[in-house]
C-alpha cells in the first residue's frame, strides 16, 4: 500500500541526512515506492536530494528521477556529473531515458550519451531523440517483445523469455516478418492456451492497430482510447516495427491536454502550478490581464461617446448596467465556447454550421427571454431604480447581447479550428474581453434606438 | 487500422438498411471495429440502429452497446426486449454489464437479470450492482486470473489457461490463499522465465498495491496514475480479493474529472455536449446566468449610491471604468482559482496558508503595478480622456481590486475543499460574479477616499 508521506517522515529523513546516517536512511526507504521517494525529494533541499540520490541504488533513483517534476529534475541534474547521469539513464527504459536526455544542454547530451554503458541502449535512445516529443515517435519506447512469423510457439516462448528480461511489462507480443515488417500480434492468452508446436503464422492476429511514427500524440491518445488499447505498435513509413506506446504514457497526454484547455480557459498562458515561482506565475498570468485591460479601455472609449446622456436623469442610469451587460456577454460567451471547444476536442461537433447557428440562436432566445423577464420583474419591484421603459430597454438590449455573445463564443472556435489553430485559445479571457466590448457597444446602440437620445 | 467514417459510408449503410440487404450489410461491417460501429450507430435513426443490432452477432453488438453514448443507448434499449438485452449482457464483462443494467428501470433490471443464461455471471453482476458507481466497487470487474499460493508454476499455468478463456486481457495474475485473501501477484514475465516446478509462494511479489472496494473512484485513479499501474486488485474490508480495475476504465474517470472541472469553470451545471437538446443545454446554462444577473443587479445598487457624482464632470468618468474593473477582478479571480483548483485536484497544494497568502499578494502587487502603470500611461497619451488625478485613482483602486480578487479566487476554493465541498464549484461564473460586485464596491470606495467626493 502507498506510504503516507507526512511532515514527520520528511523531517526524520532530513535529520538522518544531516547526520549522514546512511544505514538508517536505507532502512527507512527500503520499502518505499519510487513514486513516493520522488514526492519526498520534491520536498527536500537540493543538496539533501542529491545526497539521497547518491546513496540509493540507481535502479531506484533512475525511476525516481524520471518521476520528478521537470524543474526539480533540472536542479538535481545540474549537480550531477555526466557520468552519474549516464548511470541513471542506463537503468531506464528508452522512452524515459530519451525524455530526460532531451532536457539537457547540447554539450551535456553528448557527454552523457558517451558515458552510457549499453551501446545498444544508447543507439536506441539516440534514435528516439530524433522525434518531436508531441508525436508517436516521441512517446514510444524501443523495449518490446517481438517474434518472427516463421517461428513456432516453442521457439517463440524461448526467444520471448530472453527478450522479456529487458522489458518491464509485456503488453503484446508483436509478430514481424524477416524484414521487421509488422505482420500482427500474439495475445498472451493465445500463448497460454495454444500447443507449443503451432506455427506463429497460424495463430497471429492480423490487422493489428498501429500508428505511424509521425502521428500526433493527441491522435495516438484518441485512437488508444477509442479502441481501448493498452499498447500500440509504432511503425515507420514502410511498415517496419520501430517501437511501442503504452497506455500510461497516454494517460499523461490526456491529462496534459485537459489541463492545457482548462488553463487556457482560465487565462493562463503557460502550464503553471501553484508552487511555481512568482516570476513564472506572473509570466503566465499577465498577458491575458493586459489584453483584458485593453478591452476595458476599449469600452471606456465606447462609453465616452455617450457622455452627453450621463447627466440626463432619464438615461444616465444606463451606465449602472454596463457591468451587468458585460458579465452576461462574458458568461454566455464562455459557456458557448467551452461546449464547442470540448466538442471539437472529442470530435463530436457534427451537423452543418447552419443547424448550429439555428441552435445557438434558439438557445440564446430562451435564456435571454428568461433573463430579460427577470430584469423587467426587477423594474416592477424596484420602480425607483428603473422605470418600465428603462427596464424594457435593458431587457431587450441584453437579449441581443446574449445572442451575439453566444454566436461569437460558438463560431470563433469553429473558425479557428478550421484554420488549424487550437480553438481552446478562444476561450476564457479572449472571449470575455471581446464580448465585453461588443456587448457594451450593442447595449448603448440599442438603447439609443429605443430611447432615441 | 481505424475505418474512416464518412458521410458516404453512413448513407450507403442507410440505403442497405432501407433495402433490408442483409448480405451486403454483413460484408460491409465485417471488418469494422465495434468502436467504429458504435460511432456509426450514433448517426443513424433509432429504427435503423435497432435493425443493425438485431442483424449483427451479439459478441459484436454487446461491445457496441457498451460503447454508445448513454442517451443513444437508452433509446435503443427501450426498443429491445428484456430477453434481447440479456443476450447482449451475457457477452459482456461484468463491469460493462453492470453499468448497462444499472441504467435500466427497476422492473426491467430484474427481468433482464432473470434472462441471463450464465448463472455465475449473473451472480457477479448482481454483486457489482451493489456498489456506488463512483467507488472502486463500481469500477471493478470480476474477471481476473487468480492462483493459489500453494500451487506450483505448472499447476498454475494449467489453471490459468482455463481462467484466461474467460478474461479478455490478462493483466496480472493474482495470488490468494485458501481463503481467497490476496497474498500478492505473479508477473507474466516471471511466469515466462521461471521453472515449472517452482512453488508460487517462492516467486510471488508481495506487498502488491490494492484498493478497498469502497475507495473513491478519483482516489483509485490517483493511485493508479502515481504508481503507473495498468490494473489494480480490489479487496474487501478483510482483504479478500473481490475484483480488479483496469487502466482503461481509469482513463475514463480521469477524462470525466477533467471535463467536469472544465465545465464548472465555464459555468455549465450538467455534463452537456454540443449535440444535446436545447432543453438540456438551457438547463445546464441558465442557472449560472441567473446568478450572473443577480450579481449584475447587485452592482447596479452599488453604483446607484454614487448617482450624485454622475453629473459632476470631474468624477462622472469613473462610471466608464466599471466594466474594466469588473473584467480585471473577474480575470484575476478566475486565474487564481483555476491554479488552486488544479493544485488541489493533483494534491500539490503544499506549504502554509500564510505563505500562500504572501505569494498571492506579491503576485497581485506585481501584476497590479504593471497594469496600473499602463492605465497611467494611457492617461498621459489621452489627456482628454482622463486627467492625472483620475488615472491615478483608477490605477490605485484597480491595484486594490486585483489583490482582493486574487485572495478571493485563492481562498474560497481552499476553504470549500477543507469543508469537503468540491472546490471546482468556486471557479468560473461564481468567482467572476462575486468579484464583479466586490470589485465595483471597492473601486468606488477607494475613488471616494482619494477624490473626496
PDB file of N, CA and C in Angstrom, chain B residues 112-174:
ATOM      1  N   UNK B 112     -34.267  -8.507 -16.977  1.00  0.00           N
ATOM      2  CA  UNK B 112     -33.065  -8.800 -17.751  1.00  0.00           C
ATOM      3  C   UNK B 112     -32.192  -9.806 -17.004  1.00  0.00           C
ATOM      4  N   UNK B 113     -32.015  -9.579 -15.704  1.00  0.00           N
ATOM      5  CA  UNK B 113     -31.164 -10.485 -14.925  1.00  0.00           C
ATOM      6  C   UNK B 113     -31.729 -11.904 -14.941  1.00  0.00           C
ATOM      7  N   UNK B 114     -33.051 -12.011 -14.873  1.00  0.00           N
ATOM      8  CA  UNK B 114     -33.649 -13.354 -14.854  1.00  0.00           C
ATOM      9  C   UNK B 114     -33.461 -14.073 -16.192  1.00  0.00           C
ATOM     10  N   UNK B 115     -33.226 -13.312 -17.258  1.00  0.00           N
ATOM     11  CA  UNK B 115     -32.997 -13.940 -18.564  1.00  0.00           C
ATOM     12  C   UNK B 115     -31.539 -14.291 -18.827  1.00  0.00           C
ATOM     13  N   UNK B 116     -30.630 -13.887 -17.943  1.00  0.00           N
ATOM     14  CA  UNK B 116     -29.211 -14.170 -18.194  1.00  0.00           C
ATOM     15  C   UNK B 116     -28.969 -15.673 -18.168  1.00  0.00           C
ATOM     16  N   UNK B 117     -28.197 -16.150 -19.113  1.00  0.00           N
ATOM     17  CA  UNK B 117     -28.004 -17.604 -19.228  1.00  0.00           C
ATOM     18  C   UNK B 117     -26.976 -18.136 -18.246  1.00  0.00           C
ATOM     19  N   UNK B 118     -25.871 -17.390 -18.128  1.00  0.00           N
ATOM     20  CA  UNK B 118     -24.777 -17.857 -17.286  1.00  0.00           C
ATOM     21  C   UNK B 118     -25.044 -17.422 -15.839  1.00  0.00           C
ATOM     22  N   UNK B 119     -25.399 -18.371 -15.011  1.00  0.00           N
ATOM     23  CA  UNK B 119     -25.817 -18.053 -13.639  1.00  0.00           C
ATOM     24  C   UNK B 119     -24.694 -17.408 -12.837  1.00  0.00           C
ATOM     25  N   UNK B 120     -23.484 -17.932 -13.028  1.00  0.00           N
ATOM     26  CA  UNK B 120     -22.320 -17.404 -12.312  1.00  0.00           C
ATOM     27  C   UNK B 120     -22.097 -15.927 -12.664  1.00  0.00           C
ATOM     28  N   UNK B 121     -22.168 -15.670 -13.959  1.00  0.00           N
ATOM     29  CA  UNK B 121     -22.036 -14.318 -14.497  1.00  0.00           C
ATOM     30  C   UNK B 121     -23.111 -13.405 -13.897  1.00  0.00           C
ATOM     31  N   UNK B 122     -24.331 -13.901 -13.868  1.00  0.00           N
ATOM     32  CA  UNK B 122     -25.460 -13.124 -13.347  1.00  0.00           C
ATOM     33  C   UNK B 122     -25.230 -12.764 -11.885  1.00  0.00           C
ATOM     34  N   UNK B 123     -24.736 -13.742 -11.120  1.00  0.00           N
ATOM     35  CA  UNK B 123     -24.462 -13.524  -9.689  1.00  0.00           C
ATOM     36  C   UNK B 123     -23.439 -12.414  -9.510  1.00  0.00           C
ATOM     37  N   UNK B 124     -22.406 -12.491 -10.319  1.00  0.00           N
ATOM     38  CA  UNK B 124     -21.335 -11.494 -10.212  1.00  0.00           C
ATOM     39  C   UNK B 124     -21.845 -10.100 -10.567  1.00  0.00           C
ATOM     40  N   UNK B 125     -22.678 -10.031 -11.588  1.00  0.00           N
ATOM     41  CA  UNK B 125     -23.244  -8.743 -11.983  1.00  0.00           C
ATOM     42  C   UNK B 125     -24.096  -8.164 -10.846  1.00  0.00           C
ATOM     43  N   UNK B 126     -24.919  -9.033 -10.268  1.00  0.00           N
ATOM     44  CA  UNK B 126     -25.767  -8.582  -9.159  1.00  0.00           C
ATOM     45  C   UNK B 126     -24.896  -8.056  -8.021  1.00  0.00           C
ATOM     46  N   UNK B 127     -23.786  -8.731  -7.779  1.00  0.00           N
ATOM     47  CA  UNK B 127     -22.880  -8.265  -6.730  1.00  0.00           C
ATOM     48  C   UNK B 127     -22.357  -6.858  -7.058  1.00  0.00           C
ATOM     49  N   UNK B 128     -21.967  -6.668  -8.310  1.00  0.00           N
ATOM     50  CA  UNK B 128     -21.412  -5.365  -8.702  1.00  0.00           C
ATOM     51  C   UNK B 128     -22.448  -4.246  -8.612  1.00  0.00           C
ATOM     52  N   UNK B 129     -23.711  -4.601  -8.832  1.00  0.00           N
ATOM     53  CA  UNK B 129     -24.762  -3.590  -8.797  1.00  0.00           C
ATOM     54  C   UNK B 129     -24.897  -2.959  -7.418  1.00  0.00           C
ATOM     55  N   UNK B 130     -24.399  -3.671  -6.408  1.00  0.00           N
ATOM     56  CA  UNK B 130     -24.490  -3.148  -5.039  1.00  0.00           C
ATOM     57  C   UNK B 130     -23.643  -1.911  -4.810  1.00  0.00           C
ATOM     58  N   UNK B 131     -22.579  -1.760  -5.610  1.00  0.00           N
ATOM     59  CA  UNK B 131     -21.623  -0.691  -5.315  1.00  0.00           C
ATOM     60  C   UNK B 131     -21.992   0.622  -6.008  1.00  0.00           C
ATOM     61  N   UNK B 132     -21.678   1.707  -5.329  1.00  0.00           N
ATOM     62  CA  UNK B 132     -21.826   3.040  -5.886  1.00  0.00           C
ATOM     63  C   UNK B 132     -20.912   3.175  -7.109  1.00  0.00           C
ATOM     64  N   UNK B 133     -21.420   3.801  -8.180  1.00  0.00           N
ATOM     65  CA  UNK B 133     -20.610   3.832  -9.403  1.00  0.00           C
ATOM     66  C   UNK B 133     -19.338   4.677  -9.268  1.00  0.00           C
ATOM     67  N   UNK B 134     -19.285   5.551  -8.257  1.00  0.00           N
ATOM     68  CA  UNK B 134     -18.081   6.370  -8.080  1.00  0.00           C
ATOM     69  C   UNK B 134     -17.081   5.763  -7.101  1.00  0.00           C
ATOM     70  N   UNK B 135     -17.187   4.459  -6.882  1.00  0.00           N
ATOM     71  CA  UNK B 135     -16.242   3.801  -5.985  1.00  0.00           C
ATOM     72  C   UNK B 135     -15.476   2.722  -6.749  1.00  0.00           C
ATOM     73  N   UNK B 136     -14.445   2.197  -6.087  1.00  0.00           N
ATOM     74  CA  UNK B 136     -13.676   1.107  -6.685  1.00  0.00           C
ATOM     75  C   UNK B 136     -14.616  -0.055  -7.058  1.00  0.00           C
ATOM     76  N   UNK B 137     -15.572  -0.343  -6.184  1.00  0.00           N
ATOM     77  CA  UNK B 137     -16.519  -1.421  -6.456  1.00  0.00           C
ATOM     78  C   UNK B 137     -17.320  -1.179  -7.722  1.00  0.00           C
ATOM     79  N   UNK B 138     -17.644   0.081  -7.964  1.00  0.00           N
ATOM     80  CA  UNK B 138     -18.409   0.423  -9.156  1.00  0.00           C
ATOM     81  C   UNK B 138     -17.596   0.368 -10.435  1.00  0.00           C
ATOM     82  N   UNK B 139     -16.278   0.436 -10.296  1.00  0.00           N
ATOM     83  CA  UNK B 139     -15.409   0.401 -11.485  1.00  0.00           C
ATOM     84  C   UNK B 139     -14.912  -1.007 -11.808  1.00  0.00           C
ATOM     85  N   UNK B 140     -14.852  -1.838 -10.775  1.00  0.00           N
ATOM     86  CA  UNK B 140     -14.140  -3.107 -10.958  1.00  0.00           C
ATOM     87  C   UNK B 140     -14.933  -4.119 -11.778  1.00  0.00           C
ATOM     88  N   UNK B 141     -14.188  -5.094 -12.305  1.00  0.00           N
ATOM     89  CA  UNK B 141     -14.808  -6.241 -12.967  1.00  0.00           C
ATOM     90  C   UNK B 141     -14.444  -7.480 -12.167  1.00  0.00           C
ATOM     91  N   UNK B 142     -15.272  -8.494 -12.311  1.00  0.00           N
ATOM     92  CA  UNK B 142     -15.000  -9.737 -11.589  1.00  0.00           C
ATOM     93  C   UNK B 142     -14.026 -10.629 -12.358  1.00  0.00           C
ATOM     94  N   UNK B 143     -13.861 -10.378 -13.660  1.00  0.00           N
ATOM     95  CA  UNK B 143     -12.989 -11.223 -14.476  1.00  0.00           C
ATOM     96  C   UNK B 143     -11.531 -10.999 -14.082  1.00  0.00           C
ATOM     97  N   UNK B 144     -10.891 -12.002 -13.594  1.00  0.00           N
ATOM     98  CA  UNK B 144      -9.472 -11.893 -13.310  1.00  0.00           C
ATOM     99  C   UNK B 144      -8.886 -13.289 -13.253  1.00  0.00           C
ATOM    100  N   UNK B 145      -7.562 -13.327 -13.315  1.00  0.00           N
ATOM    101  CA  UNK B 145      -6.888 -14.609 -13.243  1.00  0.00           C
ATOM    102  C   UNK B 145      -6.250 -14.705 -11.870  1.00  0.00           C
ATOM    103  N   UNK B 146      -6.643 -15.712 -11.103  1.00  0.00           N
ATOM    104  CA  UNK B 146      -6.032 -15.842  -9.778  1.00  0.00           C
ATOM    105  C   UNK B 146      -5.584 -17.280  -9.537  1.00  0.00           C
ATOM    106  N   UNK B 147      -4.520 -17.406  -8.786  1.00  0.00           N
ATOM    107  CA  UNK B 147      -3.982 -18.725  -8.486  1.00  0.00           C
ATOM    108  C   UNK B 147      -3.741 -18.829  -6.979  1.00  0.00           C
ATOM    109  N   UNK B 148      -3.629 -20.073  -6.525  1.00  0.00           N
ATOM    110  CA  UNK B 148      -3.435 -20.310  -5.102  1.00  0.00           C
ATOM    111  C   UNK B 148      -1.949 -20.322  -4.777  1.00  0.00           C
ATOM    112  N   UNK B 149      -1.604 -19.729  -3.660  1.00  0.00           N
ATOM    113  CA  UNK B 149      -0.182 -19.650  -3.289  1.00  0.00           C
ATOM    114  C   UNK B 149       0.440 -21.025  -3.077  1.00  0.00           C
ATOM    115  N   UNK B 150      -0.402 -22.035  -2.853  1.00  0.00           N
ATOM    116  CA  UNK B 150       0.138 -23.363  -2.581  1.00  0.00           C
ATOM    117  C   UNK B 150       0.416 -24.193  -3.835  1.00  0.00           C
ATOM    118  N   UNK B 151       0.046 -23.647  -4.978  1.00  0.00           N
ATOM    119  CA  UNK B 151       0.330 -24.374  -6.224  1.00  0.00           C
ATOM    120  C   UNK B 151       1.771 -24.177  -6.653  1.00  0.00           C
ATOM    121  N   UNK B 152       2.171 -24.973  -7.691  1.00  0.00           N
ATOM    122  CA  UNK B 152       3.456 -24.667  -8.329  1.00  0.00           C
ATOM    123  C   UNK B 152       3.184 -24.056  -9.704  1.00  0.00           C
ATOM    124  N   UNK B 153       4.245 -23.638 -10.371  1.00  0.00           N
ATOM    125  CA  UNK B 153       4.067 -22.906 -11.627  1.00  0.00           C
ATOM    126  C   UNK B 153       3.290 -23.738 -12.649  1.00  0.00           C
ATOM    127  N   UNK B 154       3.547 -25.063 -12.679  1.00  0.00           N
ATOM    128  CA  UNK B 154       2.881 -25.907 -13.673  1.00  0.00           C
ATOM    129  C   UNK B 154       1.363 -25.935 -13.455  1.00  0.00           C
ATOM    130  N   UNK B 155       0.942 -26.263 -12.238  1.00  0.00           N
ATOM    131  CA  UNK B 155      -0.491 -26.276 -11.911  1.00  0.00           C
ATOM    132  C   UNK B 155      -1.100 -24.928 -12.257  1.00  0.00           C
ATOM    133  N   UNK B 156      -0.338 -23.935 -11.883  1.00  0.00           N
ATOM    134  CA  UNK B 156      -0.765 -22.565 -12.071  1.00  0.00           C
ATOM    135  C   UNK B 156      -1.025 -22.266 -13.550  1.00  0.00           C
ATOM    136  N   UNK B 157      -0.080 -22.660 -14.420  1.00  0.00           N
ATOM    137  CA  UNK B 157      -0.244 -22.393 -15.853  1.00  0.00           C
ATOM    138  C   UNK B 157      -1.484 -23.113 -16.385  1.00  0.00           C
ATOM    139  N   UNK B 158      -1.642 -24.361 -15.965  1.00  0.00           N
ATOM    140  CA  UNK B 158      -2.814 -25.137 -16.402  1.00  0.00           C
ATOM    141  C   UNK B 158      -4.106 -24.429 -15.996  1.00  0.00           C
ATOM    142  N   UNK B 159      -4.149 -24.089 -14.717  1.00  0.00           N
ATOM    143  CA  UNK B 159      -5.345 -23.457 -14.159  1.00  0.00           C
ATOM    144  C   UNK B 159      -5.617 -22.122 -14.883  1.00  0.00           C
ATOM    145  N   UNK B 160      -4.531 -21.412 -15.123  1.00  0.00           N
ATOM    146  CA  UNK B 160      -4.673 -20.114 -15.777  1.00  0.00           C
ATOM    147  C   UNK B 160      -5.209 -20.233 -17.190  1.00  0.00           C
ATOM    148  N   UNK B 161      -4.808 -21.302 -17.877  1.00  0.00           N
ATOM    149  CA  UNK B 161      -5.301 -21.473 -19.241  1.00  0.00           C
ATOM    150  C   UNK B 161      -6.813 -21.480 -19.281  1.00  0.00           C
ATOM    151  N   UNK B 162      -7.400 -22.201 -18.334  1.00  0.00           N
ATOM    152  CA  UNK B 162      -8.854 -22.270 -18.372  1.00  0.00           C
ATOM    153  C   UNK B 162      -9.466 -20.935 -17.932  1.00  0.00           C
ATOM    154  N   UNK B 163      -8.830 -20.297 -16.930  1.00  0.00           N
ATOM    155  CA  UNK B 163      -9.367 -18.997 -16.498  1.00  0.00           C
ATOM    156  C   UNK B 163      -9.212 -17.939 -17.586  1.00  0.00           C
ATOM    157  N   UNK B 164      -8.081 -17.995 -18.302  1.00  0.00           N
ATOM    158  CA  UNK B 164      -7.801 -16.973 -19.296  1.00  0.00           C
ATOM    159  C   UNK B 164      -8.845 -16.955 -20.405  1.00  0.00           C
ATOM    160  N   UNK B 165      -9.453 -18.114 -20.644  1.00  0.00           N
ATOM    161  CA  UNK B 165     -10.508 -18.171 -21.665  1.00  0.00           C
ATOM    162  C   UNK B 165     -11.611 -17.146 -21.376  1.00  0.00           C
ATOM    163  N   UNK B 166     -11.845 -16.904 -20.096  1.00  0.00           N
ATOM    164  CA  UNK B 166     -12.941 -16.043 -19.674  1.00  0.00           C
ATOM    165  C   UNK B 166     -12.541 -14.560 -19.648  1.00  0.00           C
ATOM    166  N   UNK B 167     -11.246 -14.303 -19.641  1.00  0.00           N
ATOM    167  CA  UNK B 167     -10.771 -12.961 -19.373  1.00  0.00           C
ATOM    168  C   UNK B 167     -10.238 -12.359 -20.671  1.00  0.00           C
ATOM    169  N   UNK B 168     -10.744 -11.182 -21.028  1.00  0.00           N
ATOM    170  CA  UNK B 168     -10.333 -10.590 -22.297  1.00  0.00           C
ATOM    171  C   UNK B 168      -8.846 -10.301 -22.306  1.00  0.00           C
ATOM    172  N   UNK B 169      -8.376  -9.671 -21.239  1.00  0.00           N
ATOM    173  CA  UNK B 169      -6.961  -9.328 -21.196  1.00  0.00           C
ATOM    174  C   UNK B 169      -6.373  -9.751 -19.868  1.00  0.00           C
ATOM    175  N   UNK B 170      -5.275 -10.469 -19.941  1.00  0.00           N
ATOM    176  CA  UNK B 170      -4.614 -10.868 -18.706  1.00  0.00           C
ATOM    177  C   UNK B 170      -3.636  -9.764 -18.304  1.00  0.00           C
ATOM    178  N   UNK B 171      -3.914  -9.101 -17.195  1.00  0.00           N
ATOM    179  CA  UNK B 171      -3.012  -8.039 -16.757  1.00  0.00           C
ATOM    180  C   UNK B 171      -2.006  -8.544 -15.769  1.00  0.00           C
ATOM    181  N   UNK B 172      -2.530  -9.136 -14.747  1.00  0.00           N
ATOM    182  CA  UNK B 172      -1.686  -9.649 -13.703  1.00  0.00           C
ATOM    183  C   UNK B 172      -2.318 -10.938 -13.242  1.00  0.00           C
ATOM    184  N   UNK B 173      -1.503 -11.770 -12.652  1.00  0.00           N
ATOM    185  CA  UNK B 173      -2.037 -12.988 -12.080  1.00  0.00           C
ATOM    186  C   UNK B 173      -1.983 -12.783 -10.577  1.00  0.00           C
ATOM    187  N   UNK B 174      -3.157 -12.784  -9.957  1.00  0.00           N
ATOM    188  CA  UNK B 174      -3.207 -12.537  -8.526  1.00  0.00           C
ATOM    189  C   UNK B 174      -3.088 -13.841  -7.768  1.00  0.00           C
TER     190      UNK B 174
END
